[in-house]
PDB file of C-alpha atoms in Angstrom:
ATOM      1  CA  MET A 942     -18.802  20.047 -74.890  1.00  0.00           C
ATOM      2  CA  LYS A 943     -22.153  19.212 -76.532  1.00  0.00           C
ATOM      3  CA  GLN A 944     -20.394  18.024 -79.695  1.00  0.00           C
ATOM      4  CA  ILE A 945     -18.170  15.713 -77.626  1.00  0.00           C
ATOM      5  CA  THR A 946     -21.202  14.346 -75.760  1.00  0.00           C
ATOM      6  CA  ASP A 947     -23.097  13.806 -79.016  1.00  0.00           C
ATOM      7  CA  LEU A 948     -20.109  12.013 -80.528  1.00  0.00           C
ATOM      8  CA  HIS A 949     -19.907   9.715 -77.505  1.00  0.00           C
ATOM      9  CA  ASN A 950     -23.647   8.991 -77.598  1.00  0.00           C
ATOM     10  CA  ASN A 951     -23.606   8.337 -81.333  1.00  0.00           C
ATOM     11  CA  SER A 952     -20.668   5.943 -80.957  1.00  0.00           C
ATOM     12  CA  TYR A 953     -22.514   4.081 -78.205  1.00  0.00           C
ATOM     13  CA  ASP A 954     -25.676   3.911 -80.351  1.00  0.00           C
ATOM     14  CA  PHE A 955     -23.661   2.588 -83.292  1.00  0.00           C
ATOM     15  CA  TRP A 956     -22.040  -0.095 -81.141  1.00  0.00           C
ATOM     16  CA  ASN A 957     -25.435  -1.171 -79.790  1.00  0.00           C
ATOM     17  CA  MET A 958     -26.843  -1.238 -83.312  1.00  0.00           C
ATOM     18  CA  GLN A 959     -24.064  -3.529 -84.517  1.00  0.00           C
ATOM     19  CA  LYS A 960     -24.662  -5.887 -81.592  1.00  0.00           C
ATOM     20  CA  TYR A 961     -28.403  -5.929 -82.273  1.00  0.00           C
ATOM     21  CA  ILE A 962     -28.060  -6.720 -85.985  1.00  0.00           C
ATOM     22  CA  THR A 963     -25.483  -9.441 -85.351  1.00  0.00           C
ATOM     23  CA  LYS A 964     -27.719 -11.065 -82.733  1.00  0.00           C
ATOM     24  CA  MET A 965     -30.812 -10.734 -84.935  1.00  0.00           C
ATOM     25  CA  PHE A 966     -29.192 -12.617 -87.798  1.00  0.00           C
ATOM     26  CA  GLU A 967     -27.819 -15.273 -85.465  1.00  0.00           C
ATOM     27  CA  CYS A 968     -31.438 -15.982 -84.479  1.00  0.00           C
ATOM     28  CA  ILE A 969     -32.633 -16.443 -88.078  1.00  0.00           C
ATOM     29  CA  PRO A 970     -32.512 -20.236 -88.535  1.00  0.00           C
ATOM     30  CA  ASN A 971     -32.695 -20.619 -92.319  1.00  0.00           C
ATOM     31  CA  ASN A 972     -33.056 -18.864 -95.668  1.00  0.00           C
ATOM     32  CA  GLN A 973     -36.835 -19.185 -95.684  1.00  0.00           C
ATOM     33  CA  GLU A 974     -37.066 -17.258 -92.423  1.00  0.00           C
ATOM     34  CA  LEU A 975     -34.615 -14.699 -93.770  1.00  0.00           C
ATOM     35  CA  PHE A 976     -36.600 -14.182 -96.974  1.00  0.00           C
ATOM     36  CA  ASN A 977     -39.803 -13.669 -94.964  1.00  0.00           C
ATOM     37  CA  LYS A 978     -38.356 -11.333 -92.341  1.00  0.00           C
ATOM     38  CA  LYS A 979     -39.539  -7.744 -92.677  1.00  0.00           C
ATOM     39  CA  PHE A 980     -37.279  -4.705 -92.412  1.00  0.00           C
ATOM     40  CA  ILE A 981     -38.066  -0.983 -92.420  1.00  0.00           C
ATOM     41  CA  LEU A 982     -35.938   1.384 -94.491  1.00  0.00           C
ATOM     42  CA  LEU A 983     -35.873   5.102 -93.706  1.00  0.00           C
ATOM     43  CA  HIS A 984     -34.699   8.235 -95.479  1.00  0.00           C
ATOM     44  CA  ILE A 985     -35.061  11.747 -94.102  1.00  0.00           C
ATOM     45  CA  ASN A 986     -34.294  14.956 -95.944  1.00  0.00           C
ATOM     46  CA  CYS A 987     -33.606  17.527 -93.251  1.00  0.00           C
ATOM     47  CA  HIS A 988     -34.093  21.216 -92.718  1.00  0.00           C
ATOM     48  CA  THR A 989     -30.427  21.619 -91.910  1.00  0.00           C
ATOM     49  CA  HIS A 990     -27.921  24.138 -90.638  1.00  0.00           C
ATOM     50  CA  ASN A 991     -24.702  22.143 -90.431  1.00  0.00           C
ATOM     51  CA  GLY A 992     -22.715  24.847 -88.683  1.00  0.00           C
ATOM     52  CA  GLU A 993     -25.167  24.908 -85.780  1.00  0.00           C
ATOM     53  CA  GLN A 994     -25.910  21.164 -85.936  1.00  0.00           C
ATOM     54  CA  TYR A 995     -29.600  21.950 -86.354  1.00  0.00           C
ATOM     55  CA  TYR A 996     -31.628  19.161 -87.984  1.00  0.00           C
ATOM     56  CA  PHE A 997     -35.407  18.920 -88.377  1.00  0.00           C
ATOM     57  CA  PRO A 998     -37.254  16.623 -90.803  1.00  0.00           C
ATOM     58  CA  ALA A 999     -38.252  18.260 -94.063  1.00  0.00           C
ATOM     59  CA  GLU A1000     -39.357  14.956 -95.561  1.00  0.00           C
ATOM     60  CA  ILE A1001     -39.745  11.505 -94.031  1.00  0.00           C
ATOM     61  CA  ALA A1002     -40.075   8.342 -96.097  1.00  0.00           C
ATOM     62  CA  ALA A1003     -40.215   4.816 -94.711  1.00  0.00           C
ATOM     63  CA  LEU A1004     -40.753   1.478 -96.386  1.00  0.00           C
ATOM     64  CA  GLU A1005     -41.468  -2.003 -95.048  1.00  0.00           C
ATOM     65  CA  PHE A1006     -40.336  -4.929 -97.185  1.00  0.00           C
ATOM     66  CA  ASN A1007     -39.033  -8.453 -97.189  1.00  0.00           C
ATOM     67  CA  LEU A1008     -36.897 -10.268 -99.711  1.00  0.00           C
ATOM     68  CA  LEU A1009     -39.632 -12.708-100.701  1.00  0.00           C
ATOM     69  CA  ASN A1010     -42.416 -10.261-101.566  1.00  0.00           C
ATOM     70  CA  GLY A1011     -40.764  -6.868-101.910  1.00  0.00           C
ATOM     71  CA  VAL A1012     -42.634  -3.771-100.714  1.00  0.00           C
ATOM     72  CA  SER A1013     -45.524  -4.224 -98.310  1.00  0.00           C
ATOM     73  CA  ARG A1014     -46.139  -0.660 -97.039  1.00  0.00           C
ATOM     74  CA  THR A1015     -44.755   2.845 -97.413  1.00  0.00           C
ATOM     75  CA  TYR A1016     -44.994   6.098 -95.477  1.00  0.00           C
ATOM     76  CA  HIS A1017     -44.234   9.579 -96.768  1.00  0.00           C
ATOM     77  CA  GLN A1018     -44.644  13.082 -95.372  1.00  0.00           C
ATOM     78  CA  ILE A1019     -43.254  16.529 -96.149  1.00  0.00           C
ATOM     79  CA  ILE A1020     -43.018  18.688 -93.027  1.00  0.00           C
ATOM     80  CA  GLY A1021     -43.096  22.463 -92.719  1.00  0.00           C
ATOM     81  CA  LEU A1022     -40.979  24.629 -90.452  1.00  0.00           C
ATOM     82  CA  SER A1023     -42.077  28.119 -91.514  1.00  0.00           C
ATOM     83  CA  LYS A1024     -43.552  29.095 -88.132  1.00  0.00           C
ATOM     84  CA  ILE A1025     -40.689  27.931 -85.908  1.00  0.00           C
ATOM     85  CA  TYR A1026     -37.403  27.835 -87.829  1.00  0.00           C
ATOM     86  CA  PRO A1027     -34.562  29.733 -86.114  1.00  0.00           C
ATOM     87  CA  ARG A1028     -34.487  33.015 -88.009  1.00  0.00           C
ATOM     88  CA  GLY A1029     -30.736  33.365 -87.714  1.00  0.00           C
ATOM     89  CA  PHE A1030     -30.274  30.028 -89.505  1.00  0.00           C
ATOM     90  CA  ALA A1031     -32.405  30.889 -92.546  1.00  0.00           C
ATOM     91  CA  GLY A1032     -29.564  31.589 -94.970  1.00  0.00           C
ATOM     92  CA  GLY A1033     -27.660  28.389 -94.237  1.00  0.00           C
ATOM     93  CA  MET A1034     -30.832  26.316 -94.231  1.00  0.00           C
ATOM     94  CA  ARG A1035     -31.918  27.772 -97.568  1.00  0.00           C
ATOM     95  CA  GLN A1036     -28.521  26.990 -99.075  1.00  0.00           C
ATOM     96  CA  PHE A1037     -28.732  23.388 -97.864  1.00  0.00           C
ATOM     97  CA  SER A1038     -32.285  22.842 -99.101  1.00  0.00           C
ATOM     98  CA  ASP A1039     -31.510  24.340-102.520  1.00  0.00           C
ATOM     99  CA  GLU A1040     -28.710  21.828-102.954  1.00  0.00           C
ATOM    100  CA  PHE A1041     -30.279  18.681-101.538  1.00  0.00           C
ATOM    101  CA  HIS A1042     -34.084  18.609-101.547  1.00  0.00           C
ATOM    102  CA  GLN A1043     -35.566  22.049-102.375  1.00  0.00           C
ATOM    103  CA  ILE A1044     -38.027  22.001 -99.475  1.00  0.00           C
ATOM    104  CA  SER A1045     -37.585  25.513 -98.136  1.00  0.00           C
ATOM    105  CA  CYS A1046     -37.839  26.180 -94.410  1.00  0.00           C
ATOM    106  CA  TRP A1047     -40.074  29.214 -94.968  1.00  0.00           C
ATOM    107  CA  HIS A1048     -42.583  27.628 -97.349  1.00  0.00           C
ATOM    108  CA  GLU A1049     -45.913  26.396 -96.008  1.00  0.00           C
ATOM    109  CA  HIS A1050     -46.109  22.627 -95.512  1.00  0.00           C
ATOM    110  CA  PRO A1051     -47.981  20.442 -92.989  1.00  0.00           C
ATOM    111  CA  ASP A1052     -46.855  21.351 -89.470  1.00  0.00           C
ATOM    112  CA  ASP A1053     -49.226  19.580 -87.082  1.00  0.00           C
ATOM    113  CA  TYR A1054     -46.266  17.861 -85.479  1.00  0.00           C
ATOM    114  CA  GLN A1055     -48.255  15.780 -83.012  1.00  0.00           C
ATOM    115  CA  ASN A1056     -50.429  14.356 -85.777  1.00  0.00           C
ATOM    116  CA  ILE A1057     -47.429  13.772 -88.056  1.00  0.00           C
ATOM    117  CA  LEU A1058     -45.592  11.950 -85.287  1.00  0.00           C
ATOM    118  CA  MET A1059     -48.678   9.878 -84.488  1.00  0.00           C
ATOM    119  CA  GLU A1060     -49.086   8.787 -88.112  1.00  0.00           C
ATOM    120  CA  PHE A1061     -45.389   8.011 -88.502  1.00  0.00           C
ATOM    121  CA  THR A1062     -45.057   6.009 -85.283  1.00  0.00           C
ATOM    122  CA  THR A1063     -48.313   4.163 -86.028  1.00  0.00           C
ATOM    123  CA  PHE A1064     -46.800   3.142 -89.357  1.00  0.00           C
ATOM    124  CA  LEU A1065     -43.756   1.864 -87.486  1.00  0.00           C
ATOM    125  CA  LYS A1066     -45.763   0.071 -84.814  1.00  0.00           C
ATOM    126  CA  ASP A1067     -49.488  -0.517 -85.070  1.00  0.00           C
ATOM    127  CA  GLY A1068     -51.424   0.359 -81.935  1.00  0.00           C
ATOM    128  CA  THR A1069     -49.441   3.459 -80.981  1.00  0.00           C
ATOM    129  CA  ASN A1070     -51.649   5.904 -79.087  1.00  0.00           C
ATOM    130  CA  HIS A1071     -51.469   9.503 -77.903  1.00  0.00           C
ATOM    131  CA  THR A1072     -50.606   8.467 -74.354  1.00  0.00           C
ATOM    132  CA  ASP A1073     -47.587   6.511 -75.604  1.00  0.00           C
ATOM    133  CA  LEU A1074     -46.340   9.642 -77.323  1.00  0.00           C
ATOM    134  CA  GLN A1075     -47.038  11.956 -74.395  1.00  0.00           C
ATOM    135  CA  GLU A1076     -45.249   9.676 -71.958  1.00  0.00           C
ATOM    136  CA  GLY A1077     -42.454   8.664 -74.325  1.00  0.00           C
ATOM    137  CA  THR A1078     -43.094   4.952 -73.715  1.00  0.00           C
ATOM    138  CA  LEU A1079     -42.786   3.816 -77.333  1.00  0.00           C
ATOM    139  CA  ASP A1080     -40.886   0.654 -78.201  1.00  0.00           C
ATOM    140  CA  LEU A1081     -40.193   1.075 -81.898  1.00  0.00           C
ATOM    141  CA  PRO A1082     -38.384  -1.263 -84.306  1.00  0.00           C
ATOM    142  CA  TYR A1083     -35.003  -0.513 -85.833  1.00  0.00           C
ATOM    143  CA  LEU A1084     -35.096   1.740 -88.886  1.00  0.00           C
ATOM    144  CA  TYR A1085     -32.342   1.328 -91.463  1.00  0.00           C
ATOM    145  CA  THR A1086     -30.711   4.176 -93.344  1.00  0.00           C
ATOM    146  CA  VAL A1087     -27.319   4.923 -94.872  1.00  0.00           C
ATOM    147  CA  GLU A1088     -24.407   5.375 -92.497  1.00  0.00           C
ATOM    148  CA  SER A1089     -23.177   8.416 -94.379  1.00  0.00           C
ATOM    149  CA  ASP A1090     -24.049  10.016 -97.684  1.00  0.00           C
ATOM    150  CA  ILE A1091     -23.990  13.498 -99.148  1.00  0.00           C
ATOM    151  CA  GLY A1092     -26.516  15.517 -97.148  1.00  0.00           C
ATOM    152  CA  VAL A1093     -27.721  12.683 -94.911  1.00  0.00           C
ATOM    153  CA  ASP A1094     -26.374  10.233 -92.348  1.00  0.00           C
ATOM    154  CA  MET A1095     -27.479   8.200 -89.345  1.00  0.00           C
ATOM    155  CA  MET A1096     -26.711  10.972 -86.855  1.00  0.00           C
ATOM    156  CA  LYS A1097     -28.714  13.621 -88.719  1.00  0.00           C
ATOM    157  CA  THR A1098     -31.584  11.181 -89.158  1.00  0.00           C
ATOM    158  CA  LYS A1099     -31.779  10.368 -85.455  1.00  0.00           C
ATOM    159  CA  SER A1100     -31.245  13.967 -84.364  1.00  0.00           C
ATOM    160  CA  SER A1101     -33.982  15.260 -86.666  1.00  0.00           C
ATOM    161  CA  LEU A1102     -36.520  12.724 -85.386  1.00  0.00           C
ATOM    162  CA  GLU A1103     -35.686  13.587 -81.787  1.00  0.00           C
ATOM    163  CA  ARG A1104     -36.151  17.293 -82.526  1.00  0.00           C
ATOM    164  CA  LEU A1105     -39.505  16.580 -84.179  1.00  0.00           C
ATOM    165  CA  TYR A1106     -40.570  14.608 -81.110  1.00  0.00           C
ATOM    166  CA  SER A1107     -39.416  17.255 -78.621  1.00  0.00           C
ATOM    167  CA  THR A1108     -41.197  19.942 -80.643  1.00  0.00           C
ATOM    168  CA  ALA A1109     -44.443  17.965 -80.678  1.00  0.00           C
ATOM    169  CA  PHE A1110     -44.192  16.822 -77.047  1.00  0.00           C
ATOM    170  CA  PRO A1111     -41.857  19.210 -75.197  1.00  0.00           C
ATOM    171  CA  LYS A1112     -42.600  17.675 -71.784  1.00  0.00           C
ATOM    172  CA  VAL A1113     -40.927  14.372 -72.673  1.00  0.00           C
ATOM    173  CA  ASP A1114     -37.494  14.244 -71.062  1.00  0.00           C
ATOM    174  CA  ALA A1115     -34.739  14.994 -73.575  1.00  0.00           C
ATOM    175  CA  ALA A1116     -32.526  12.190 -72.287  1.00  0.00           C
ATOM    176  CA  HIS A1117     -35.394   9.724 -72.652  1.00  0.00           C
ATOM    177  CA  LEU A1118     -35.879  10.717 -76.295  1.00  0.00           C
ATOM    178  CA  LYS A1119     -32.463   9.271 -77.102  1.00  0.00           C
ATOM    179  CA  SER A1120     -33.781   5.727 -76.657  1.00  0.00           C
ATOM    180  CA  ILE A1121     -36.985   6.035 -78.706  1.00  0.00           C
ATOM    181  CA  PHE A1122     -35.685   6.043 -82.275  1.00  0.00           C
ATOM    182  CA  LYS A1123     -33.289   3.203 -83.026  1.00  0.00           C
ATOM    183  CA  ILE A1124     -31.433   3.873 -86.265  1.00  0.00           C
ATOM    184  CA  GLY A1125     -29.592   1.037 -87.965  1.00  0.00           C
ATOM    185  CA  SER A1126     -27.089   0.911 -90.801  1.00  0.00           C
ATOM    186  CA  ILE A1127     -28.564  -0.309 -94.070  1.00  0.00           C
ATOM    187  CA  GLU A1128     -25.030  -1.144 -95.191  1.00  0.00           C
ATOM    188  CA  ARG A1129     -24.603  -3.414 -92.179  1.00  0.00           C
ATOM    189  CA  LEU A1130     -28.045  -4.914 -92.803  1.00  0.00           C
ATOM    190  CA  LEU A1131     -27.158  -5.832 -96.382  1.00  0.00           C
ATOM    191  CA  LEU A1132     -23.778  -7.175 -95.303  1.00  0.00           C
ATOM    192  CA  GLU A1133     -25.424  -9.499 -92.769  1.00  0.00           C
ATOM    193  CA  VAL A1134     -27.970 -10.672 -95.365  1.00  0.00           C
ATOM    194  CA  LYS A1135     -25.107 -11.535 -97.713  1.00  0.00           C
ATOM    195  CA  LYS A1136     -23.246 -13.373 -94.953  1.00  0.00           C
ATOM    196  CA  LYS A1137     -26.350 -15.343 -93.967  1.00  0.00           C
ATOM    197  CA  LEU A1138     -26.720 -16.464 -97.583  1.00  0.00           C
ATOM    198  CA  ASN A1139     -22.970 -17.212 -97.776  1.00  0.00           C
ATOM    199  CA  LEU A1140     -22.567 -14.742-100.615  1.00  0.00           C
ATOM    200  CA  HIS A1141     -19.264 -13.661 -99.099  1.00  0.00           C
ATOM    201  CA  LEU A1142     -17.980 -17.082-100.236  1.00  0.00           C
ATOM    202  CA  ASP A1143     -19.420 -16.868-103.760  1.00  0.00           C
ATOM    203  CA  GLN A1144     -16.643 -16.244-106.281  1.00  0.00           C
ATOM    204  CA  ARG A1145     -19.000 -14.314-108.569  1.00  0.00           C
ATOM    205  CA  ASN A1146     -19.762 -11.926-105.731  1.00  0.00           C
ATOM    206  CA  LEU A1147     -16.095 -11.579-104.832  1.00  0.00           C
ATOM    207  CA  ARG A1148     -15.161 -10.817-108.435  1.00  0.00           C
ATOM    208  CA  SER A1149     -17.721  -8.013-108.683  1.00  0.00           C
ATOM    209  CA  GLY A1150     -15.667  -5.883-106.294  1.00  0.00           C
ATOM    210  CA  MET A1151     -18.757  -3.909-105.256  1.00  0.00           C
ATOM    211  CA  SER A1152     -19.065  -2.610-101.712  1.00  0.00           C
ATOM    212  CA  VAL A1153     -22.445  -2.702 -99.979  1.00  0.00           C
ATOM    213  CA  HIS A1154     -22.694   1.061-100.503  1.00  0.00           C
ATOM    214  CA  ASP A1155     -22.009   0.591-104.231  1.00  0.00           C
ATOM    215  CA  ILE A1156     -24.826  -1.965-104.377  1.00  0.00           C
ATOM    216  CA  LEU A1157     -27.306   0.354-102.666  1.00  0.00           C
ATOM    217  CA  GLU A1158     -26.505   3.189-105.064  1.00  0.00           C
ATOM    218  CA  SER A1159     -26.095   1.068-108.209  1.00  0.00           C
ATOM    219  CA  GLU A1160     -29.473   1.916-109.763  1.00  0.00           C
ATOM    220  CA  MET A1161     -30.753   5.462-109.302  1.00  0.00           C
ATOM    221  CA  TYR A1162     -34.511   5.851-109.212  1.00  0.00           C
ATOM    222  CA  GLY A1163     -36.300   9.001-110.271  1.00  0.00           C
ATOM    223  CA  HIS A1164     -39.260   9.917-112.484  1.00  0.00           C
ATOM    224  CA  GLY A1165     -42.466   8.319-111.213  1.00  0.00           C
ATOM    225  CA  LEU A1166     -41.075   7.114-107.889  1.00  0.00           C
ATOM    226  CA  GLY A1167     -40.816  10.405-106.041  1.00  0.00           C
ATOM    227  CA  CYS A1168     -43.546  12.285-104.209  1.00  0.00           C
ATOM    228  CA  MET A1169     -45.725  14.794-106.051  1.00  0.00           C
ATOM    229  CA  TYR A1170     -43.741  17.734-104.647  1.00  0.00           C
ATOM    230  CA  HIS A1171     -40.507  16.506-106.215  1.00  0.00           C
ATOM    231  CA  GLU A1172     -42.114  15.036-109.339  1.00  0.00           C
ATOM    232  CA  ILE A1173     -43.634  18.330-110.502  1.00  0.00           C
ATOM    233  CA  ARG A1174     -40.240  20.003-110.044  1.00  0.00           C
ATOM    234  CA  ASP A1175     -38.578  17.253-112.088  1.00  0.00           C
ATOM    235  CA  ILE A1176     -36.240  16.357-109.218  1.00  0.00           C
ATOM    236  CA  ALA A1177     -37.714  13.013-108.153  1.00  0.00           C
ATOM    237  CA  PHE A1178     -34.201  11.652-107.643  1.00  0.00           C
ATOM    238  CA  LYS A1179     -33.863  14.015-104.651  1.00  0.00           C
ATOM    239  CA  CYS A1180     -37.016  12.637-103.015  1.00  0.00           C
ATOM    240  CA  SER A1181     -36.764  10.533 -99.852  1.00  0.00           C
ATOM    241  CA  LYS A1182     -39.404   8.132-101.177  1.00  0.00           C
ATOM    242  CA  ALA A1183     -37.465   7.519-104.368  1.00  0.00           C
ATOM    243  CA  ARG A1184     -34.331   6.821-102.325  1.00  0.00           C
ATOM    244  CA  ILE A1185     -35.854   4.101-100.138  1.00  0.00           C
ATOM    245  CA  LEU A1186     -37.458   2.446-103.170  1.00  0.00           C
ATOM    246  CA  GLN A1187     -34.049   2.550-104.836  1.00  0.00           C
ATOM    247  CA  TRP A1188     -32.326   0.912-101.858  1.00  0.00           C
ATOM    248  CA  MET A1189     -34.946  -1.817-101.532  1.00  0.00           C
ATOM    249  CA  SER A1190     -34.878  -2.603-105.234  1.00  0.00           C
ATOM    250  CA  ASN A1191     -31.082  -2.666-105.388  1.00  0.00           C
ATOM    251  CA  ILE A1192     -30.905  -5.018-102.392  1.00  0.00           C
ATOM    252  CA  CYS A1193     -33.417  -7.420-103.947  1.00  0.00           C
ATOM    253  CA  THR A1194     -31.775  -7.257-107.370  1.00  0.00           C
ATOM    254  CA  HIS A1195     -28.374  -8.025-105.882  1.00  0.00           C
ATOM    255  CA  ILE A1196     -29.687 -10.992-103.877  1.00  0.00           C
ATOM    256  CA  ASN A1197     -31.488 -12.261-106.994  1.00  0.00           C
ATOM    257  CA  THR A1198     -28.178 -12.340-108.861  1.00  0.00           C
ATOM    258  CA  TYR A1199     -26.742 -14.988-106.533  1.00  0.00           C
ATOM    259  CA  THR A1200     -29.811 -16.859-105.242  1.00  0.00           C
ATOM    260  CA  GLY A1201     -33.129 -18.233-106.417  1.00  0.00           C
ATOM    261  CA  LEU A1202     -35.024 -15.138-105.284  1.00  0.00           C
ATOM    262  CA  GLN A1203     -37.767 -14.382-107.812  1.00  0.00           C
ATOM    263  CA  LEU A1204     -38.175 -10.687-108.570  1.00  0.00           C
ATOM    264  CA  VAL A1205     -41.744  -9.470-109.061  1.00  0.00           C
ATOM    265  CA  PRO A1206     -42.032  -6.366-111.266  1.00  0.00           C
ATOM    266  CA  GLY A1207     -43.828  -3.657-109.348  1.00  0.00           C
ATOM    267  CA  LYS A1208     -42.954  -5.210-105.981  1.00  0.00           C
ATOM    268  CA  HIS A1209     -39.188  -5.780-105.958  1.00  0.00           C
ATOM    269  CA  ILE A1210     -38.289  -3.618-108.933  1.00  0.00           C
ATOM    270  CA  ALA A1211     -39.976  -0.744-110.717  1.00  0.00           C
ATOM    271  CA  VAL A1212     -42.047  -1.274-113.829  1.00  0.00           C
ATOM    272  CA  GLN A1213     -41.881   0.998-116.838  1.00  0.00           C
ATOM    273  CA  LEU A1214     -45.054   2.914-117.683  1.00  0.00           C
ATOM    274  CA  ARG A1215     -45.990   4.047-121.161  1.00  0.00           C
ATOM    275  CA  ASP A1216     -45.150   7.661-120.360  1.00  0.00           C
ATOM    276  CA  GLY A1217     -41.577   6.636-119.539  1.00  0.00           C
ATOM    277  CA  SER A1218     -41.964   6.920-115.773  1.00  0.00           C
ATOM    278  CA  ARG A1219     -41.493   4.078-113.309  1.00  0.00           C
ATOM    279  CA  MET A1220     -43.758   2.687-110.643  1.00  0.00           C
ATOM    280  CA  ILE A1221     -43.696   0.345-107.670  1.00  0.00           C
ATOM    281  CA  VAL A1222     -46.941  -0.775-106.035  1.00  0.00           C
ATOM    282  CA  GLU A1223     -46.541   0.554-102.503  1.00  0.00           C
ATOM    283  CA  ASN A1224     -49.385  -1.366-100.846  1.00  0.00           C
ATOM    284  CA  GLU A1225     -49.297  -5.164-100.866  1.00  0.00           C
ATOM    285  CA  ASP A1226     -53.112  -5.316-100.768  1.00  0.00           C
ATOM    286  CA  LEU A1227     -53.616  -3.193-103.894  1.00  0.00           C
ATOM    287  CA  PRO A1228     -55.197  -5.488-106.556  1.00  0.00           C
ATOM    288  CA  LEU A1229     -53.989  -3.964-109.816  1.00  0.00           C
ATOM    289  CA  SER A1230     -53.472  -5.830-113.071  1.00  0.00           C
ATOM    290  CA  LYS A1231     -51.005  -5.048-115.827  1.00  0.00           C
ATOM    291  CA  GLN A1232     -53.879  -3.562-117.849  1.00  0.00           C
ATOM    292  CA  ASP A1233     -54.943  -1.346-114.934  1.00  0.00           C
ATOM    293  CA  LEU A1234     -51.430   0.010-114.646  1.00  0.00           C
ATOM    294  CA  LYS A1235     -51.026   0.586-118.412  1.00  0.00           C
ATOM    295  CA  LEU A1236     -47.654  -1.102-118.347  1.00  0.00           C
ATOM    296  CA  GLU A1237     -45.253  -1.810-121.131  1.00  0.00           C
ATOM    297  CA  ASN A1238     -44.641  -5.486-121.863  1.00  0.00           C
ATOM    298  CA  ILE A1239     -43.495  -7.383-118.791  1.00  0.00           C
ATOM    299  CA  ASN A1240     -42.526 -11.035-118.815  1.00  0.00           C
TER     300      ASN A1240
END
């Protein structure tokens, strides 16, 4: 019965999300407004037991960007579960983590869930306070992630955030939690951007034959763009932070191909460092020069 209820709720959420995105783009009057509009991308690697539909964030990465300037802010956090993971799920959860992100449920990682949730929601909406969290009165923006991919999808993302919230603030009504995190489809977001720019009418775009999912996954990011945990294990490509940087960069690169969008190395796309790694400046206020960053030649 719970699976049927969840399926119904997820379908309703997806329908609402589609309506919201369609309406949002209808209200964008011109390309300048579109290029300046900020969006937040989200990727969550989960502590997961698929058989029991148990999802809890192992790693959260979020990124704010617009098409004009690229990245403006990022958030990243690895989250521990060693004190509270369901002991009967350990084997399945270990198998999942070994395959997808290698953040084990029984290893020690930060687990002050109230503080983690406060920092994350403050990133999403400045001015969030403890009372907002305790009372569940947050009004957060849409967060865009992939509809479905190996190991992650919109349902797991939303479910894991709701479990994090209910663990941190168990007195908040479970039904009310369903309305706090609004998860949008990054595929639908890119599709609407393309439509707004009339790229669906561009013969060059039509000839490419690439789906929006193909575009998002077209350039895989790794070494230098993951978090320290994944970098030192040489699996940066599994990192949530590397994934959102990849999506943002691929979106901007694709739009650049068919418009006058100017790509800024280090903001829209990664720059190559002398050690062979890549880097994107994750804070728009960081005043670094090419010499400071020890970059290879960049035009």
